[in-house]
Amino acid sequence: STVITGLFGVIYLVSLLFARPLIFYIVRFFETGDKPEGIAEWNGLWTTSTTFRYGMRLLTIGWGIGLLAEAVLGFGLLQVLTIEQFLLISPLLGYGFFFGLLFWSFWYGNRMKQS
């Protein structure tokens, strides 16, 4: 699971090299319900708003770094804890990072909508 988490962190960060980062597509799906008119409006935001583009990139960086940090911390804990201890702590670590990133994303997304 630590390797998979780290891999997803890398995927998020590498997606910054493409025209639109991965978060753009993930959030677009949830925000538009994948409806054509919503998708067109979302794509228009990308084209016309530098603030929107900056926000999508920042969210992508946050998730990429957050997932990599979780993976590194998990790997470090695996080196110093027994397997039993790690198996007890690992879900808390994973949920903690995931819900922390999710909370931050919603908070930041609401700030973006207000501006």
PDB file of C-alpha atoms in Angstrom, residues 53-90:
ATOM      1  CA  ARG A  53      -5.563  27.116 -13.508  1.00  0.00           C
ATOM      2  CA  TYR A  54      -3.351  28.084 -10.579  1.00  0.00           C
ATOM      3  CA  GLY A  55      -5.813  26.471  -8.147  1.00  0.00           C
ATOM      4  CA  MET A  56      -5.988  23.214 -10.081  1.00  0.00           C
ATOM      5  CA  ARG A  57      -2.207  23.032 -10.227  1.00  0.00           C
ATOM      6  CA  LEU A  58      -1.873  23.845  -6.529  1.00  0.00           C
ATOM      7  CA  LEU A  59      -4.359  21.110  -5.618  1.00  0.00           C
ATOM      8  CA  THR A  60      -2.417  18.676  -7.795  1.00  0.00           C
ATOM      9  CA  ILE A  61       0.856  19.622  -6.091  1.00  0.00           C
ATOM     10  CA  GLY A  62      -0.769  19.298  -2.662  1.00  0.00           C
ATOM     11  CA  TRP A  63      -2.093  15.821  -3.375  1.00  0.00           C
ATOM     12  CA  GLY A  64       1.143  14.690  -5.005  1.00  0.00           C
ATOM     13  CA  ILE A  65       3.314  15.869  -2.125  1.00  0.00           C
ATOM     14  CA  GLY A  66       0.811  14.668   0.478  1.00  0.00           C
ATOM     15  CA  LEU A  67       0.675  11.158  -0.961  1.00  0.00           C
ATOM     16  CA  LEU A  68       4.457  11.012  -1.289  1.00  0.00           C
ATOM     17  CA  ALA A  69       4.840  12.201   2.325  1.00  0.00           C
ATOM     18  CA  GLU A  70       2.436   9.492   3.483  1.00  0.00           C
ATOM     19  CA  ALA A  71       4.413   6.868   1.557  1.00  0.00           C
ATOM     20  CA  VAL A  72       7.769   8.039   2.943  1.00  0.00           C
ATOM     21  CA  LEU A  73       6.406   8.167   6.491  1.00  0.00           C
ATOM     22  CA  GLY A  74       4.854   4.727   6.067  1.00  0.00           C
ATOM     23  CA  PHE A  75       8.114   3.314   4.757  1.00  0.00           C
ATOM     24  CA  GLY A  76      10.004   4.873   7.664  1.00  0.00           C
ATOM     25  CA  LEU A  77       7.558   3.441  10.193  1.00  0.00           C
ATOM     26  CA  LEU A  78       7.885   0.049   8.550  1.00  0.00           C
ATOM     27  CA  GLN A  79      11.619   0.178   9.276  1.00  0.00           C
ATOM     28  CA  VAL A  80      11.278   0.959  13.002  1.00  0.00           C
ATOM     29  CA  LEU A  81       8.057  -0.790  14.039  1.00  0.00           C
ATOM     30  CA  THR A  82       7.164  -4.453  14.226  1.00  0.00           C
ATOM     31  CA  ILE A  83       4.798  -5.723  11.547  1.00  0.00           C
ATOM     32  CA  GLU A  84       1.990  -5.915  14.117  1.00  0.00           C
ATOM     33  CA  GLN A  85       2.560  -2.307  15.226  1.00  0.00           C
ATOM     34  CA  PHE A  86       2.751  -1.107  11.638  1.00  0.00           C
ATOM     35  CA  LEU A  87      -0.486  -2.903  10.734  1.00  0.00           C
ATOM     36  CA  LEU A  88      -2.220  -1.142  13.637  1.00  0.00           C
ATOM     37  CA  ILE A  89      -0.887   2.322  12.732  1.00  0.00           C
ATOM     38  CA  SER A  90      -0.976   2.082   8.931  1.00  0.00           C
TER      39      SER A  90
END
